[in-house]
Amino acid sequence: MFDDWEPFYAATSGNPVRALCLEAIRTAGDPRGRLALDLGAGAGRETAALLAAGWHVIALDGAPGAHLRIEASAPPEDRARLTVTEQSFGSLDRLPRAGLVYAGYALPFQRPDTFARTWSLIRAALEPGALLAVNLFGPRDTWAADPAITTHTLAEARALLDGLEIVALREEEREGHAVGGPKHWHVLDLVARA
């Protein structure tokens, strides 16, 4: 169902930076000389916002041609602080240590076994004091029945943050739209500090 991301990129090209990314930038602290990971960077909107805030950024996305979209989203004066890795979550064997890890609506798009492995790598990448900000899907999301999607209850999401300081843990359900049409959204926002 989610093999071709081009229609999504085309439909969302003018969208603003996601609120969770802006919250992470405000909450993370001084970015000078620090690394942020943008996991599932997509079209690069949030990557560009992280760069504009002063972070060094590694943007990771597994969609073909991701590096072209992400690099184009970054102003030329910020590109020296940008590294783009075109790689799927399933092929990761490690992530570098970072002061901020952001994953907006990307982590659910993997099978549960891959998610568990990816989550372990994310947790290992958090420097002391690092900020983690991710969106997850809840079990009542329209896409929850797809076996290639990973969902979490609020209790399961809280367990993922065990040992971290929870800054925010929000659950939202609403009727809305996705690129493919109407959709029931069940989303969890997780913000935590190592």
PDB file of C-alpha atoms in Angstrom:
ATOM      1  CA  MET A   1       0.000   0.000   0.000  1.00  0.00           C
ATOM      2  CA  PHE A   2       2.906   2.381   0.696  1.00  0.00           C
ATOM      3  CA  ASP A   3       5.415   1.486  -2.007  1.00  0.00           C
ATOM      4  CA  ASP A   4       5.237   4.724  -3.994  1.00  0.00           C
ATOM      5  CA  TRP A   5       5.673   7.907  -1.965  1.00  0.00           C
ATOM      6  CA  GLU A   6       5.747  10.305  -4.944  1.00  0.00           C
ATOM      7  CA  PRO A   7       1.984  11.111  -4.793  1.00  0.00           C
ATOM      8  CA  PHE A   8       2.397  11.949  -1.095  1.00  0.00           C
ATOM      9  CA  TYR A   9       5.382  14.238  -1.747  1.00  0.00           C
ATOM     10  CA  ALA A  10       3.520  15.993  -4.583  1.00  0.00           C
ATOM     11  CA  ALA A  11       0.342  16.469  -2.529  1.00  0.00           C
ATOM     12  CA  THR A  12       2.136  17.784   0.558  1.00  0.00           C
ATOM     13  CA  SER A  13       4.879  19.870  -1.041  1.00  0.00           C
ATOM     14  CA  GLY A  14       3.445  23.162   0.211  1.00  0.00           C
ATOM     15  CA  ASN A  15       2.620  22.003   3.733  1.00  0.00           C
ATOM     16  CA  PRO A  16       4.179  23.785   6.718  1.00  0.00           C
ATOM     17  CA  VAL A  17       6.740  22.209   9.022  1.00  0.00           C
ATOM     18  CA  ARG A  18       5.023  19.725  11.329  1.00  0.00           C
ATOM     19  CA  ALA A  19       4.135  21.013  14.790  1.00  0.00           C
ATOM     20  CA  LEU A  20       5.978  18.175  16.533  1.00  0.00           C
ATOM     21  CA  CYS A  21       9.228  19.136  14.798  1.00  0.00           C
ATOM     22  CA  LEU A  22       8.816  22.774  15.823  1.00  0.00           C
ATOM     23  CA  GLU A  23       8.116  21.660  19.397  1.00  0.00           C
ATOM     24  CA  ALA A  24      11.267  19.510  19.349  1.00  0.00           C
ATOM     25  CA  ILE A  25      13.370  22.420  18.090  1.00  0.00           C
ATOM     26  CA  ARG A  26      12.028  24.695  20.860  1.00  0.00           C
ATOM     27  CA  THR A  27      12.481  22.070  23.579  1.00  0.00           C
ATOM     28  CA  ALA A  28      15.843  20.544  22.619  1.00  0.00           C
ATOM     29  CA  GLY A  29      18.059  23.429  23.694  1.00  0.00           C
ATOM     30  CA  ASP A  30      21.122  24.977  22.085  1.00  0.00           C
ATOM     31  CA  PRO A  31      21.883  23.217  18.784  1.00  0.00           C
ATOM     32  CA  ARG A  32      25.387  24.624  18.245  1.00  0.00           C
ATOM     33  CA  GLY A  33      27.730  21.837  17.215  1.00  0.00           C
ATOM     34  CA  ARG A  34      25.093  19.183  17.912  1.00  0.00           C
ATOM     35  CA  LEU A  35      23.646  16.502  15.650  1.00  0.00           C
ATOM     36  CA  ALA A  36      19.963  15.906  14.913  1.00  0.00           C
ATOM     37  CA  LEU A  37      18.609  12.801  13.184  1.00  0.00           C
ATOM     38  CA  ASP A  38      15.559  13.234  10.939  1.00  0.00           C
ATOM     39  CA  LEU A  39      14.295   9.682  10.446  1.00  0.00           C
ATOM     40  CA  GLY A  40      11.966   9.215   7.500  1.00  0.00           C
ATOM     41  CA  ALA A  41      12.829  12.698   6.275  1.00  0.00           C
ATOM     42  CA  GLY A  42      10.516  12.506   3.250  1.00  0.00           C
ATOM     43  CA  ALA A  43      10.529  15.716   1.247  1.00  0.00           C
ATOM     44  CA  GLY A  44      12.911  17.420   3.672  1.00  0.00           C
ATOM     45  CA  ARG A  45      10.642  20.097   5.179  1.00  0.00           C
ATOM     46  CA  GLU A  46      11.579  19.211   8.741  1.00  0.00           C
ATOM     47  CA  THR A  47      15.227  18.677   7.773  1.00  0.00           C
ATOM     48  CA  ALA A  48      15.308  22.265   6.478  1.00  0.00           C
ATOM     49  CA  ALA A  49      13.720  23.513   9.730  1.00  0.00           C
ATOM     50  CA  LEU A  50      16.320  21.688  11.818  1.00  0.00           C
ATOM     51  CA  LEU A  51      19.111  23.162   9.701  1.00  0.00           C
ATOM     52  CA  ALA A  52      17.611  26.658   9.964  1.00  0.00           C
ATOM     53  CA  ALA A  53      17.576  26.251  13.750  1.00  0.00           C
ATOM     54  CA  GLY A  54      21.326  25.560  13.682  1.00  0.00           C
ATOM     55  CA  TRP A  55      21.531  21.772  13.938  1.00  0.00           C
ATOM     56  CA  HIS A  56      23.877  19.518  12.000  1.00  0.00           C
ATOM     57  CA  VAL A  57      21.446  17.025  10.452  1.00  0.00           C
ATOM     58  CA  ILE A  58      21.571  13.467   9.231  1.00  0.00           C
ATOM     59  CA  ALA A  59      18.390  12.936   7.223  1.00  0.00           C
ATOM     60  CA  LEU A  60      17.477   9.318   6.577  1.00  0.00           C
ATOM     61  CA  ASP A  61      14.811   8.113   4.161  1.00  0.00           C
ATOM     62  CA  GLY A  62      14.410   4.881   2.233  1.00  0.00           C
ATOM     63  CA  ALA A  63      12.354   6.149  -0.704  1.00  0.00           C
ATOM     64  CA  PRO A  64      14.155   6.139  -4.050  1.00  0.00           C
ATOM     65  CA  GLY A  65      15.467   9.588  -4.881  1.00  0.00           C
ATOM     66  CA  ALA A  66      15.085  10.807  -1.298  1.00  0.00           C
ATOM     67  CA  HIS A  67      18.518  12.416  -1.331  1.00  0.00           C
ATOM     68  CA  LEU A  68      17.515  14.653  -4.257  1.00  0.00           C
ATOM     69  CA  ARG A  69      14.351  15.917  -2.520  1.00  0.00           C
ATOM     70  CA  ILE A  70      16.009  16.404   0.854  1.00  0.00           C
ATOM     71  CA  GLU A  71      19.100  18.150  -0.498  1.00  0.00           C
ATOM     72  CA  ALA A  72      16.902  20.446  -2.609  1.00  0.00           C
ATOM     73  CA  SER A  73      14.910  21.419   0.489  1.00  0.00           C
ATOM     74  CA  ALA A  74      18.017  22.746   2.254  1.00  0.00           C
ATOM     75  CA  PRO A  75      19.222  26.279   1.522  1.00  0.00           C
ATOM     76  CA  PRO A  76      22.700  26.237  -0.048  1.00  0.00           C
ATOM     77  CA  GLU A  77      24.243  27.976   2.969  1.00  0.00           C
ATOM     78  CA  ASP A  78      23.067  25.108   5.244  1.00  0.00           C
ATOM     79  CA  ARG A  79      24.081  22.138   3.096  1.00  0.00           C
ATOM     80  CA  ALA A  80      27.530  21.805   4.696  1.00  0.00           C
ATOM     81  CA  ARG A  81      25.702  20.734   7.893  1.00  0.00           C
ATOM     82  CA  LEU A  82      23.544  18.152   6.082  1.00  0.00           C
ATOM     83  CA  THR A  83      24.189  14.472   5.425  1.00  0.00           C
ATOM     84  CA  VAL A  84      21.525  12.498   3.596  1.00  0.00           C
ATOM     85  CA  THR A  85      21.350   8.723   3.860  1.00  0.00           C
ATOM     86  CA  GLU A  86      19.029   6.905   1.475  1.00  0.00           C
ATOM     87  CA  GLN A  87      18.359   3.776   3.524  1.00  0.00           C
ATOM     88  CA  SER A  88      15.337   1.924   4.888  1.00  0.00           C
ATOM     89  CA  PHE A  89      14.793   1.347   8.585  1.00  0.00           C
ATOM     90  CA  GLY A  90      15.074  -2.393   8.023  1.00  0.00           C
ATOM     91  CA  SER A  91      18.616  -2.095   6.667  1.00  0.00           C
ATOM     92  CA  LEU A  92      19.960  -0.001   9.554  1.00  0.00           C
ATOM     93  CA  ASP A  93      22.596  -1.556  11.773  1.00  0.00           C
ATOM     94  CA  ARG A  94      23.351   1.548  13.857  1.00  0.00           C
ATOM     95  CA  LEU A  95      22.599   5.233  14.232  1.00  0.00           C
ATOM     96  CA  PRO A  96      25.107   7.876  15.326  1.00  0.00           C
ATOM     97  CA  ARG A  97      24.765   9.476  18.743  1.00  0.00           C
ATOM     98  CA  ALA A  98      22.611  12.603  18.535  1.00  0.00           C
ATOM     99  CA  GLY A  99      21.234  15.424  20.642  1.00  0.00           C
ATOM    100  CA  LEU A 100      17.834  15.301  18.914  1.00  0.00           C
ATOM    101  CA  VAL A 101      16.041  12.420  17.207  1.00  0.00           C
ATOM    102  CA  TYR A 102      12.919  13.335  15.243  1.00  0.00           C
ATOM    103  CA  ALA A 103      10.663  10.940  13.330  1.00  0.00           C
ATOM    104  CA  GLY A 104       7.427  12.474  12.072  1.00  0.00           C
ATOM    105  CA  TYR A 105       4.852   9.916  10.881  1.00  0.00           C
ATOM    106  CA  ALA A 106       7.625   7.602   9.648  1.00  0.00           C
ATOM    107  CA  LEU A 107       8.230   4.898  12.245  1.00  0.00           C
ATOM    108  CA  PRO A 108       4.792   3.214  11.938  1.00  0.00           C
ATOM    109  CA  PHE A 109       5.528   2.331   8.305  1.00  0.00           C
ATOM    110  CA  GLN A 110       7.432  -0.823   9.185  1.00  0.00           C
ATOM    111  CA  ARG A 111       6.515  -4.260  10.456  1.00  0.00           C
ATOM    112  CA  PRO A 112       6.514  -4.790  14.240  1.00  0.00           C
ATOM    113  CA  ASP A 113       9.724  -6.867  14.223  1.00  0.00           C
ATOM    114  CA  THR A 114      11.550  -4.176  12.248  1.00  0.00           C
ATOM    115  CA  PHE A 115      10.070  -1.466  14.462  1.00  0.00           C
ATOM    116  CA  ALA A 116      11.431  -3.128  17.624  1.00  0.00           C
ATOM    117  CA  ARG A 117      14.918  -3.285  16.134  1.00  0.00           C
ATOM    118  CA  THR A 118      14.732   0.317  14.871  1.00  0.00           C
ATOM    119  CA  TRP A 119      13.509   1.505  18.284  1.00  0.00           C
ATOM    120  CA  SER A 120      16.496  -0.150  19.978  1.00  0.00           C
ATOM    121  CA  LEU A 121      18.828   1.700  17.596  1.00  0.00           C
ATOM    122  CA  ILE A 122      17.038   4.997  18.293  1.00  0.00           C
ATOM    123  CA  ARG A 123      17.319   4.539  22.041  1.00  0.00           C
ATOM    124  CA  ALA A 124      21.038   3.704  21.693  1.00  0.00           C
ATOM    125  CA  ALA A 125      21.572   6.881  19.634  1.00  0.00           C
ATOM    126  CA  LEU A 126      20.294   9.237  22.347  1.00  0.00           C
ATOM    127  CA  GLU A 127      23.102  11.189  23.985  1.00  0.00           C
ATOM    128  CA  PRO A 128      22.611  12.120  27.643  1.00  0.00           C
ATOM    129  CA  GLY A 129      20.095  14.967  27.666  1.00  0.00           C
ATOM    130  CA  ALA A 130      19.021  14.313  24.059  1.00  0.00           C
ATOM    131  CA  LEU A 131      15.453  14.978  22.971  1.00  0.00           C
ATOM    132  CA  LEU A 132      13.325  12.352  21.234  1.00  0.00           C
ATOM    133  CA  ALA A 133      10.205  13.435  19.310  1.00  0.00           C
ATOM    134  CA  VAL A 134       8.181  10.899  17.293  1.00  0.00           C
ATOM    135  CA  ASN A 135       4.679  10.271  15.982  1.00  0.00           C
ATOM    136  CA  LEU A 136       3.219   6.774  16.250  1.00  0.00           C
ATOM    137  CA  PHE A 137      -0.124   5.378  15.097  1.00  0.00           C
ATOM    138  CA  GLY A 138      -2.661   3.990  17.534  1.00  0.00           C
ATOM    139  CA  PRO A 139      -4.624   0.761  17.003  1.00  0.00           C
ATOM    140  CA  ARG A 140      -7.786   2.577  15.867  1.00  0.00           C
ATOM    141  CA  ASP A 141      -6.048   4.299  12.955  1.00  0.00           C
ATOM    142  CA  THR A 142      -7.529   3.437   9.544  1.00  0.00           C
ATOM    143  CA  TRP A 143      -4.225   1.903   8.468  1.00  0.00           C
ATOM    144  CA  ALA A 144      -3.818  -0.260  11.596  1.00  0.00           C
ATOM    145  CA  ALA A 145      -5.096  -3.395   9.832  1.00  0.00           C
ATOM    146  CA  ASP A 146      -2.201  -3.330   7.360  1.00  0.00           C
ATOM    147  CA  PRO A 147       0.388  -5.922   8.525  1.00  0.00           C
ATOM    148  CA  ALA A 148       3.188  -3.663   7.281  1.00  0.00           C
ATOM    149  CA  ILE A 149       2.142  -0.977   9.816  1.00  0.00           C
ATOM    150  CA  THR A 150       3.105  -0.926  13.492  1.00  0.00           C
ATOM    151  CA  THR A 151       0.666   0.581  15.986  1.00  0.00           C
ATOM    152  CA  HIS A 152       0.876   1.226  19.715  1.00  0.00           C
ATOM    153  CA  THR A 153      -1.613   1.783  22.489  1.00  0.00           C
ATOM    154  CA  LEU A 154      -0.943   4.670  24.842  1.00  0.00           C
ATOM    155  CA  ALA A 155       0.344   2.196  27.465  1.00  0.00           C
ATOM    156  CA  GLU A 156       2.678   0.588  24.906  1.00  0.00           C
ATOM    157  CA  ALA A 157       3.970   4.009  23.877  1.00  0.00           C
ATOM    158  CA  ARG A 158       4.643   4.868  27.520  1.00  0.00           C
ATOM    159  CA  ALA A 159       6.586   1.610  27.872  1.00  0.00           C
ATOM    160  CA  LEU A 160       8.750   2.564  24.875  1.00  0.00           C
ATOM    161  CA  LEU A 161       9.847   5.610  26.876  1.00  0.00           C
ATOM    162  CA  ASP A 162      10.797   3.640  29.988  1.00  0.00           C
ATOM    163  CA  GLY A 163      13.880   5.224  31.566  1.00  0.00           C
ATOM    164  CA  LEU A 164      13.418   8.537  29.734  1.00  0.00           C
ATOM    165  CA  GLU A 165      11.918  11.737  31.120  1.00  0.00           C
ATOM    166  CA  ILE A 166       8.528  12.115  29.424  1.00  0.00           C
ATOM    167  CA  VAL A 167       8.080  15.710  28.280  1.00  0.00           C
ATOM    168  CA  ALA A 168       4.798  15.065  26.434  1.00  0.00           C
ATOM    169  CA  LEU A 169       2.719  12.012  25.613  1.00  0.00           C
ATOM    170  CA  ARG A 170      -0.396  12.930  23.661  1.00  0.00           C
ATOM    171  CA  GLU A 171      -3.084  10.859  21.986  1.00  0.00           C
ATOM    172  CA  GLU A 172      -5.350  12.271  19.284  1.00  0.00           C
ATOM    173  CA  GLU A 173      -8.200  10.773  17.306  1.00  0.00           C
ATOM    174  CA  ARG A 174      -9.960  12.618  14.527  1.00  0.00           C
ATOM    175  CA  GLU A 175     -11.601  12.185  11.174  1.00  0.00           C
ATOM    176  CA  GLY A 176      -9.575  13.678   8.381  1.00  0.00           C
ATOM    177  CA  HIS A 177      -7.908  13.034   5.077  1.00  0.00           C
ATOM    178  CA  ALA A 178      -4.782  11.408   3.763  1.00  0.00           C
ATOM    179  CA  VAL A 179      -3.470  11.649   0.233  1.00  0.00           C
ATOM    180  CA  GLY A 180      -5.617   8.619  -0.706  1.00  0.00           C
ATOM    181  CA  GLY A 181      -8.855  10.057   0.702  1.00  0.00           C
ATOM    182  CA  PRO A 182     -10.811  10.081   3.978  1.00  0.00           C
ATOM    183  CA  LYS A 183      -9.058   8.585   6.995  1.00  0.00           C
ATOM    184  CA  HIS A 184      -9.551   8.084  10.717  1.00  0.00           C
ATOM    185  CA  TRP A 185      -6.384   9.300  12.411  1.00  0.00           C
ATOM    186  CA  HIS A 186      -5.290   7.779  15.716  1.00  0.00           C
ATOM    187  CA  VAL A 187      -1.931   9.357  16.470  1.00  0.00           C
ATOM    188  CA  LEU A 188       0.400   9.393  19.462  1.00  0.00           C
ATOM    189  CA  ASP A 189       2.950  12.171  19.924  1.00  0.00           C
ATOM    190  CA  LEU A 190       5.923  11.225  22.095  1.00  0.00           C
ATOM    191  CA  VAL A 191       8.446  13.777  23.350  1.00  0.00           C
ATOM    192  CA  ALA A 192      11.041  12.593  25.867  1.00  0.00           C
ATOM    193  CA  ARG A 193      14.489  13.470  27.135  1.00  0.00           C
ATOM    194  CA  ALA A 194      17.312  11.025  27.766  1.00  0.00           C
TER     195      ALA A 194
END
